[in-house]
mmCIF file of C-alpha atoms and ligand atoms in Angstrom:
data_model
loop_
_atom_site.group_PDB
_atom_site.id
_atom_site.type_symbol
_atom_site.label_atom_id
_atom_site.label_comp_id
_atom_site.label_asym_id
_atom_site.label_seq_id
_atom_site.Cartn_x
_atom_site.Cartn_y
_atom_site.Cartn_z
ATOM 1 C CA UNK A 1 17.286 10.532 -21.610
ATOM 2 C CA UNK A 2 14.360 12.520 -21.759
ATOM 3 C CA UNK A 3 11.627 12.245 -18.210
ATOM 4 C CA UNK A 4 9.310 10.019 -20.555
ATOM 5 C CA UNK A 5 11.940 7.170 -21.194
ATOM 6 C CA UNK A 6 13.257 7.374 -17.577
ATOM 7 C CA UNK A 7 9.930 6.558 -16.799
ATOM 8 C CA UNK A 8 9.266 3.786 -19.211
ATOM 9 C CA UNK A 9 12.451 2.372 -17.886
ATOM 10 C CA UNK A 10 11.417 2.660 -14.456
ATOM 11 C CA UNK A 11 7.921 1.094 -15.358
ATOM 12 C CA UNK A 12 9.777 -1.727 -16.659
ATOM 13 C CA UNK A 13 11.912 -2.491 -14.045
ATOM 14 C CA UNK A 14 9.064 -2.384 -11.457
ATOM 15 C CA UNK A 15 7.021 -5.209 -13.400
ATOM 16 C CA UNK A 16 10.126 -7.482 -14.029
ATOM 17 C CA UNK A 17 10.248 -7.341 -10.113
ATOM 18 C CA UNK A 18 6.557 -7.412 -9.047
ATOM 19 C CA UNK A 19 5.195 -9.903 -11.894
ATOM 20 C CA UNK A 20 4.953 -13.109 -10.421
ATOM 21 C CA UNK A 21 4.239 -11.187 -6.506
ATOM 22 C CA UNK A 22 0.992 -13.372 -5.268
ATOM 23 C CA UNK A 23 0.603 -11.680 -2.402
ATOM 24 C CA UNK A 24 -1.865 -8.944 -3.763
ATOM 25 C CA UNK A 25 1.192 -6.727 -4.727
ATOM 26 C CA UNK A 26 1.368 -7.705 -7.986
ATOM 27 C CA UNK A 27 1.670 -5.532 -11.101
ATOM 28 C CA UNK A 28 -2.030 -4.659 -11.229
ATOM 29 C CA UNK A 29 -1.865 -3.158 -7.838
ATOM 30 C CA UNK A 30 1.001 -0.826 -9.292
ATOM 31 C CA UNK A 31 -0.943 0.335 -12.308
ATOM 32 C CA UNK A 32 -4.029 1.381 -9.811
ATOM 33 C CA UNK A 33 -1.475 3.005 -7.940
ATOM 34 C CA UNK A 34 -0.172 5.105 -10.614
ATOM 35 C CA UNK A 35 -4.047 5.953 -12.082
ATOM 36 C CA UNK A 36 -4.263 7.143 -8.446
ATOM 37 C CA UNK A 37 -1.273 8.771 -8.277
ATOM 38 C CA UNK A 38 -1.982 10.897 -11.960
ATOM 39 C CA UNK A 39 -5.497 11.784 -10.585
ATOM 40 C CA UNK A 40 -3.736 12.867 -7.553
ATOM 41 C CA UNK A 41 -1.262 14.788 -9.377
ATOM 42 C CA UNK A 42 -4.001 16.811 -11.160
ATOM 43 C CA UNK A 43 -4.588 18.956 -7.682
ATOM 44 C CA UNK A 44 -1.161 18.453 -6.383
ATOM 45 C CA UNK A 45 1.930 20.222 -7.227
ATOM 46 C CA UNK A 46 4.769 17.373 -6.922
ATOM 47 C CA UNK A 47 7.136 16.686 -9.402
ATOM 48 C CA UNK A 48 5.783 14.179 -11.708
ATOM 49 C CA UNK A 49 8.853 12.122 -12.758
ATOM 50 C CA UNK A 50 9.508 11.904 -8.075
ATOM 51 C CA UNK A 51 5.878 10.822 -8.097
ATOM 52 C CA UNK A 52 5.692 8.576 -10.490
ATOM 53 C CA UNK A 53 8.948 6.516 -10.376
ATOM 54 C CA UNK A 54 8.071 6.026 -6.192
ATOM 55 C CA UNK A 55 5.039 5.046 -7.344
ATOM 56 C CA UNK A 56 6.460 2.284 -9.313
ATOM 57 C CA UNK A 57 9.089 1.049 -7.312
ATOM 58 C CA UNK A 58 7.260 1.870 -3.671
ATOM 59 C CA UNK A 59 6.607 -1.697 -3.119
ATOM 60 C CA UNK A 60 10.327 -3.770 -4.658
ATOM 61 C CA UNK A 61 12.210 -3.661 -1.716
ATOM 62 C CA UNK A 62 8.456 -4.547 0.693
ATOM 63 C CA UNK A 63 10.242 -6.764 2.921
ATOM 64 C CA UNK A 64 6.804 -9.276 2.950
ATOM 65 C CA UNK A 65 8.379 -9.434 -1.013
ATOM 66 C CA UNK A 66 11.686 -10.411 -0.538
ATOM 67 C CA UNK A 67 14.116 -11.413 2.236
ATOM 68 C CA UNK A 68 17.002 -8.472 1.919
ATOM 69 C CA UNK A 69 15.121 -5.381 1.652
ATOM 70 C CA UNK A 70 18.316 -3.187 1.633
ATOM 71 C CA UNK A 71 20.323 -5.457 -0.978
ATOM 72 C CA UNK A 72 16.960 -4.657 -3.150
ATOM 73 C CA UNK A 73 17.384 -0.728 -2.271
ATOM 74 C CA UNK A 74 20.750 -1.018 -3.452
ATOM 75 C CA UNK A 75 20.032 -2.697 -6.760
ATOM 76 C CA UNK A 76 17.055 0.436 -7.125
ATOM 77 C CA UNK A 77 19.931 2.716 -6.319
ATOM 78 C CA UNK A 78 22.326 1.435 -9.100
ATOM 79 C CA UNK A 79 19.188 1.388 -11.408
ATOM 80 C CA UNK A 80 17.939 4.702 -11.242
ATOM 81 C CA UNK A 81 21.856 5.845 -11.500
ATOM 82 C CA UNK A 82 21.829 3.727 -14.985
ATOM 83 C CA UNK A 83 18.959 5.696 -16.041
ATOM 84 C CA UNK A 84 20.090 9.555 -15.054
ATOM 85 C CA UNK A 85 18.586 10.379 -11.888
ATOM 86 C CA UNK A 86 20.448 12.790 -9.894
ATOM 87 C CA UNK A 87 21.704 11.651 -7.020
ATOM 88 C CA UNK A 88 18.764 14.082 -5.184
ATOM 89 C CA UNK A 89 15.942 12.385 -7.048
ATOM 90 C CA UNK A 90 17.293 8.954 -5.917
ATOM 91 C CA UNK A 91 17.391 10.004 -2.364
ATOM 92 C CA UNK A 92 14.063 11.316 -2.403
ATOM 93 C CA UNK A 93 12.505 8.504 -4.274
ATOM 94 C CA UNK A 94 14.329 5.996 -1.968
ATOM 95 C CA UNK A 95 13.152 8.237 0.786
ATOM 96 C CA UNK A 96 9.579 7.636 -0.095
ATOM 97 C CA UNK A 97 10.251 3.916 -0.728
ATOM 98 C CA UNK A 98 11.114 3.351 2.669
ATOM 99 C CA UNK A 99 9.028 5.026 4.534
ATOM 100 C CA UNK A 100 5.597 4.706 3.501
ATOM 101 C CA UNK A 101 4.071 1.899 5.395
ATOM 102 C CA UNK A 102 1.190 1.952 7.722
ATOM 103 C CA UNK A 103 4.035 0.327 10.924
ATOM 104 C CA UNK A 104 6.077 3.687 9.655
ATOM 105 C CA UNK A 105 3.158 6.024 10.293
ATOM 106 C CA UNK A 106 1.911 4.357 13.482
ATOM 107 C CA UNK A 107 5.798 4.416 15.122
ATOM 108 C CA UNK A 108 5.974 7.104 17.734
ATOM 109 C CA UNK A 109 8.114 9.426 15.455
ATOM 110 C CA UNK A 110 6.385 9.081 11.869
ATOM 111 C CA UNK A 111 8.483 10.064 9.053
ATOM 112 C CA UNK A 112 7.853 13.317 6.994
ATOM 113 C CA UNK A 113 6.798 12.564 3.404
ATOM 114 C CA UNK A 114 7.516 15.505 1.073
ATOM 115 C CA UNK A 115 4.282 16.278 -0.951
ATOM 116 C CA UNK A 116 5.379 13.203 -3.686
ATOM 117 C CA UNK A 117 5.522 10.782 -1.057
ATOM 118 C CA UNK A 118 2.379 11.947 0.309
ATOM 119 C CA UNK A 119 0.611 11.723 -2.878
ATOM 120 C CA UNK A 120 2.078 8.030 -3.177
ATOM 121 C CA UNK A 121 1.428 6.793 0.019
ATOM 122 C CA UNK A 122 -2.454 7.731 -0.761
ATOM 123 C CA UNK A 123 -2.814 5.946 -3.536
ATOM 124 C CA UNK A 124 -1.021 2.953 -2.000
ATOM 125 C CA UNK A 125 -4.064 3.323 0.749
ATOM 126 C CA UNK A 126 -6.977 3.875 -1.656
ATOM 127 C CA UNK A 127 -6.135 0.721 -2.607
ATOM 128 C CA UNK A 128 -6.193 -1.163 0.488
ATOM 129 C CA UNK A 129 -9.831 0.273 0.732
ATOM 130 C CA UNK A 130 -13.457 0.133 -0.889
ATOM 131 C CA UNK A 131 -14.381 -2.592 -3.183
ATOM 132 C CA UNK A 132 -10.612 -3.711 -4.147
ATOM 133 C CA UNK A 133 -9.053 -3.481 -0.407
ATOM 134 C CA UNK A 134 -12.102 -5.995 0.713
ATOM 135 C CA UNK A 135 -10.738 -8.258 -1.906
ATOM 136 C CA UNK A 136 -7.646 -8.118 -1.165
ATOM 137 C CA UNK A 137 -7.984 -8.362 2.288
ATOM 138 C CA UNK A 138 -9.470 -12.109 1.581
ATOM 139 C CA UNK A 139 -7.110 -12.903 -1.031
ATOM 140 C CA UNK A 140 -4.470 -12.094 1.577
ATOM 141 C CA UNK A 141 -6.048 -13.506 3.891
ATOM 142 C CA UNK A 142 -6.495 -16.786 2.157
ATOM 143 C CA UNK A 143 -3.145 -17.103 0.587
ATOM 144 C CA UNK A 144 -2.217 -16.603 4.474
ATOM 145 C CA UNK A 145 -4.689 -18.965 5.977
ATOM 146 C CA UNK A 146 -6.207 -16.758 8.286
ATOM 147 C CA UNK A 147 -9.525 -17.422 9.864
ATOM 148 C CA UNK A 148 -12.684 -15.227 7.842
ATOM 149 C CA UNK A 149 -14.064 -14.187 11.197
ATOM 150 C CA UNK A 150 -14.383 -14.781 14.880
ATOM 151 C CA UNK A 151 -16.573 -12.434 17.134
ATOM 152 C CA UNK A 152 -14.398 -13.331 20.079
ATOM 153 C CA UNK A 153 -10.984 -11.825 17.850
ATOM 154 C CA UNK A 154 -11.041 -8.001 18.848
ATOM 155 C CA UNK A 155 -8.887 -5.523 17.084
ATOM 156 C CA UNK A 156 -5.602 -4.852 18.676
ATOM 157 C CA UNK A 157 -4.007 -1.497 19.065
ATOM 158 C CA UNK A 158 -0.903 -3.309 18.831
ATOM 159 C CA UNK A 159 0.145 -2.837 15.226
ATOM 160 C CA UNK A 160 4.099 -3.269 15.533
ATOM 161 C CA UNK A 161 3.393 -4.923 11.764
ATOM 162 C CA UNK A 162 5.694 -7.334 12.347
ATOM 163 C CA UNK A 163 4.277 -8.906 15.062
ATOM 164 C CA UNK A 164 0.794 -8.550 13.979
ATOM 165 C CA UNK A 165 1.454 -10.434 10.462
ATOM 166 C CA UNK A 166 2.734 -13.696 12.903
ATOM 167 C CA UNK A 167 -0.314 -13.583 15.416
ATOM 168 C CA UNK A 168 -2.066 -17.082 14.769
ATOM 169 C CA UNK A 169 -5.387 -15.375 15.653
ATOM 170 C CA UNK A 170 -5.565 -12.823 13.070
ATOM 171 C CA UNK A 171 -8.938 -12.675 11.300
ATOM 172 C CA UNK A 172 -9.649 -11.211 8.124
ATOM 173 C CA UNK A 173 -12.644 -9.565 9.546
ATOM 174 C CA UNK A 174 -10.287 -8.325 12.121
ATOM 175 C CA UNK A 175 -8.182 -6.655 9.648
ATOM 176 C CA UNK A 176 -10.546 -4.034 8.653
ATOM 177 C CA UNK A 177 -10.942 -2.500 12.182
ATOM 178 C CA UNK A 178 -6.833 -3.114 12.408
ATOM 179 C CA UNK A 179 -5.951 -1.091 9.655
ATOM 180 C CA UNK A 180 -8.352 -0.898 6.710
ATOM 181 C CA UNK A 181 -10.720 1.340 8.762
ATOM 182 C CA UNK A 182 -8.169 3.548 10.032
ATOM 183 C CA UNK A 183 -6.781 4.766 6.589
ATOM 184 C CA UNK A 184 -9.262 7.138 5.745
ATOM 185 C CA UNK A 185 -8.509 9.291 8.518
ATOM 186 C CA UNK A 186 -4.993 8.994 7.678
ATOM 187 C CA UNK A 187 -4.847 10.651 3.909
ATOM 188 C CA UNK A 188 -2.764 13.267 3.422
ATOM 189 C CA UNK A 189 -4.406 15.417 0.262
ATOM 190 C CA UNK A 190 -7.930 16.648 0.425
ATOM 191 C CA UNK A 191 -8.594 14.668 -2.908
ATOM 192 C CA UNK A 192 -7.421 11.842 -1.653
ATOM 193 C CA UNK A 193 -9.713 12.005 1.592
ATOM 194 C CA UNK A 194 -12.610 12.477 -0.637
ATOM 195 C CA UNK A 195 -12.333 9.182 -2.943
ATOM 196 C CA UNK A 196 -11.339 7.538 0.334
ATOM 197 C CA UNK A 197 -14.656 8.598 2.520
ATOM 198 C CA UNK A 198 -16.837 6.970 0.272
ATOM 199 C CA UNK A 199 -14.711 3.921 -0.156
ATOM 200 C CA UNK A 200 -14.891 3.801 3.601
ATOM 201 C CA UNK A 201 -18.615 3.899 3.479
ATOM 202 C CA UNK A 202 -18.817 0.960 1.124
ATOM 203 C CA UNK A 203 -16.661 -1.395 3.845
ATOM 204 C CA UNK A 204 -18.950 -0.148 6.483
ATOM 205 C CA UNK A 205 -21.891 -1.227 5.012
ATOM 206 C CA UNK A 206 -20.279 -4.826 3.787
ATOM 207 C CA UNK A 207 -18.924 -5.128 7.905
ATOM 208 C CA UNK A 208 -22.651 -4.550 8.886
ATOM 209 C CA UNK A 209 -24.493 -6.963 6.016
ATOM 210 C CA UNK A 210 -21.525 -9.987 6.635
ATOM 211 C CA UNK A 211 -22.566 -9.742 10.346
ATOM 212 C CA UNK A 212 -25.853 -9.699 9.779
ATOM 213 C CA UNK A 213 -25.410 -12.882 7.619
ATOM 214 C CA UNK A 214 -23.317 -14.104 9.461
ATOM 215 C CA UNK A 215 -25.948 -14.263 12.527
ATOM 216 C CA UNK A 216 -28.593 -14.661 10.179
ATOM 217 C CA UNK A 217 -30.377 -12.009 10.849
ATOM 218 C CA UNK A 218 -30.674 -11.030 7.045
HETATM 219 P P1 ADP B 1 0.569 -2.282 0.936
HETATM 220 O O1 ADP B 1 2.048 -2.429 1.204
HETATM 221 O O2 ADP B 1 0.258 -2.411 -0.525
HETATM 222 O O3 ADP B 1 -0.011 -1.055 1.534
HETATM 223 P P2 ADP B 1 0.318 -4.597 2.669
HETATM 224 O O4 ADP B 1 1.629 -5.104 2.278
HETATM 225 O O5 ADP B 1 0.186 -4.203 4.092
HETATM 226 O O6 ADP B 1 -0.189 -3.432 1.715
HETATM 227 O O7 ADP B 1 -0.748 -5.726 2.344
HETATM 228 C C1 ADP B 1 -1.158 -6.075 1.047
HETATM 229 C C2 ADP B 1 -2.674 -6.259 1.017
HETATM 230 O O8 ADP B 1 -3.053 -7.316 1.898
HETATM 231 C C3 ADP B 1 -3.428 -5.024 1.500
HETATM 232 O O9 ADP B 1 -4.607 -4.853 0.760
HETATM 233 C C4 ADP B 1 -3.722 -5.339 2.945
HETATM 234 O O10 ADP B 1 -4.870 -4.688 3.428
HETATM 235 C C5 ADP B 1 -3.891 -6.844 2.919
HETATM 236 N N1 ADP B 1 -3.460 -7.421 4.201
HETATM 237 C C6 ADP B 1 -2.297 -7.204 4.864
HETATM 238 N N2 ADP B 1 -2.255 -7.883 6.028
HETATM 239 C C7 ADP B 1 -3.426 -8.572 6.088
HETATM 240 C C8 ADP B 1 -3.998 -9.467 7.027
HETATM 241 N N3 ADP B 1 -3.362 -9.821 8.128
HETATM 242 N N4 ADP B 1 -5.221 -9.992 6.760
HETATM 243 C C9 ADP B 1 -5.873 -9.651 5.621
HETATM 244 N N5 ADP B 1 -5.387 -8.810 4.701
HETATM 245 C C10 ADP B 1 -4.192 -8.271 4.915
HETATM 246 NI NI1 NI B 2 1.533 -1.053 -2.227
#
């Protein structure tokens, strides 16, 4: 099988999985991913065919998607052995899978990404940011029935994910000084820190006009 039809497998299996996802991890937040990811690959030396396929499967086994997160891992593991990865490329892709989340990164010993999984886990955060993370932040937040906003909420530093996903007081305002705000200062590639300053720009200026709405001062 040549790299280009592992991938078109791999593409495949990714949107049977994450097609009817209404949790803001659908299908179209895999395809931004991946336009990320190929911009991202245009500066960065990773192995395309690592990069890509993580890419597609890094959110399957998300265990806000499903309920067994390691009988999902296993069913990725006998896929990408049906398709000719070496037992190395499933390792690393798995590797990437499962340890790219923002809870991961926080935890007092964050796991080492290899330069793929770095390039991955950027995208994934570009697209919690800017214009698309604010909606998805409120589509998330609605589909969740969080509060929009309440001055009194302050953002915890507690961010065992977990935990922070059950609180009955989280705000969707709150959320952007939580995490949202935070991920530009976490990107690992110098390309990806660019696109991701500006994005961060554009949420600090809708923070400051929604508050000044919001007290009608505007
Ligand atoms: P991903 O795994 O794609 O990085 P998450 O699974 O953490 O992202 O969440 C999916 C989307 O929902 C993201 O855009 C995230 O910012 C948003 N989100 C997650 N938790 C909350 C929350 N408590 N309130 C509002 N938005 C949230
Ligand atoms: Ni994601």
């Amino acid at each position: 099988m040549t790299n280009q039809d592992q991938l078109i497998k791999v593409k495949e299996f990714s949107y049977n999985k994450m097609k009817n996802d209404s949790t803001g991890h659908n299908f179209d937040h895999i395809q931004r991913v991946i336009k990320t990811v190929q911009k991202l690959l245009k500066t960065e030396a990773a192995d395309p065919v690592i990069t890509l396929s993580a890419a597609y499967l890094h959110d399957v086994a998300d265990d806000k998607l499903v309920k067994d997160p390691a009988k999902l891992e296993t069913e990725i593991r006998q896929f990408l052995k049906d398709t000719d990865f070496t037992p190395e490329q499933i390792d690393e892709i798995l590797y990437i899978t499962h340890n790219l989340s923002f809870s991961k990164s926080l935890s007092k010993n964050p796991p080492k990404l290899s330069l793929a999984g770095q390039i991955v886990q950027d995208a994934d955060r570009l697209d919690a940011i800017g214009a698309i993370g604010i909606t998805r932040a409120i589509y998330y937040g609605g589909a969740n029935s969080e509060t929009i906003y309440d001055p009194e909420i302050l953002p915890r530093e507690k961010m065992d994910k977990k935990e922070y996903r059950n609180l009955s007081d989280e705000t969707i305002i709150n959320h952007f000084y939580e995490k949202l705000l935070k991920l530009t200062g976490m990107m690992n590639t110098p390309t990806a820190k660019k696109i991701a300053e500006r994005r961060h720009q554009y949420m600090l200026d809708f923070l400051d006009e929604f508050k000044a709405e919001w007290n009608s001062e505007k």
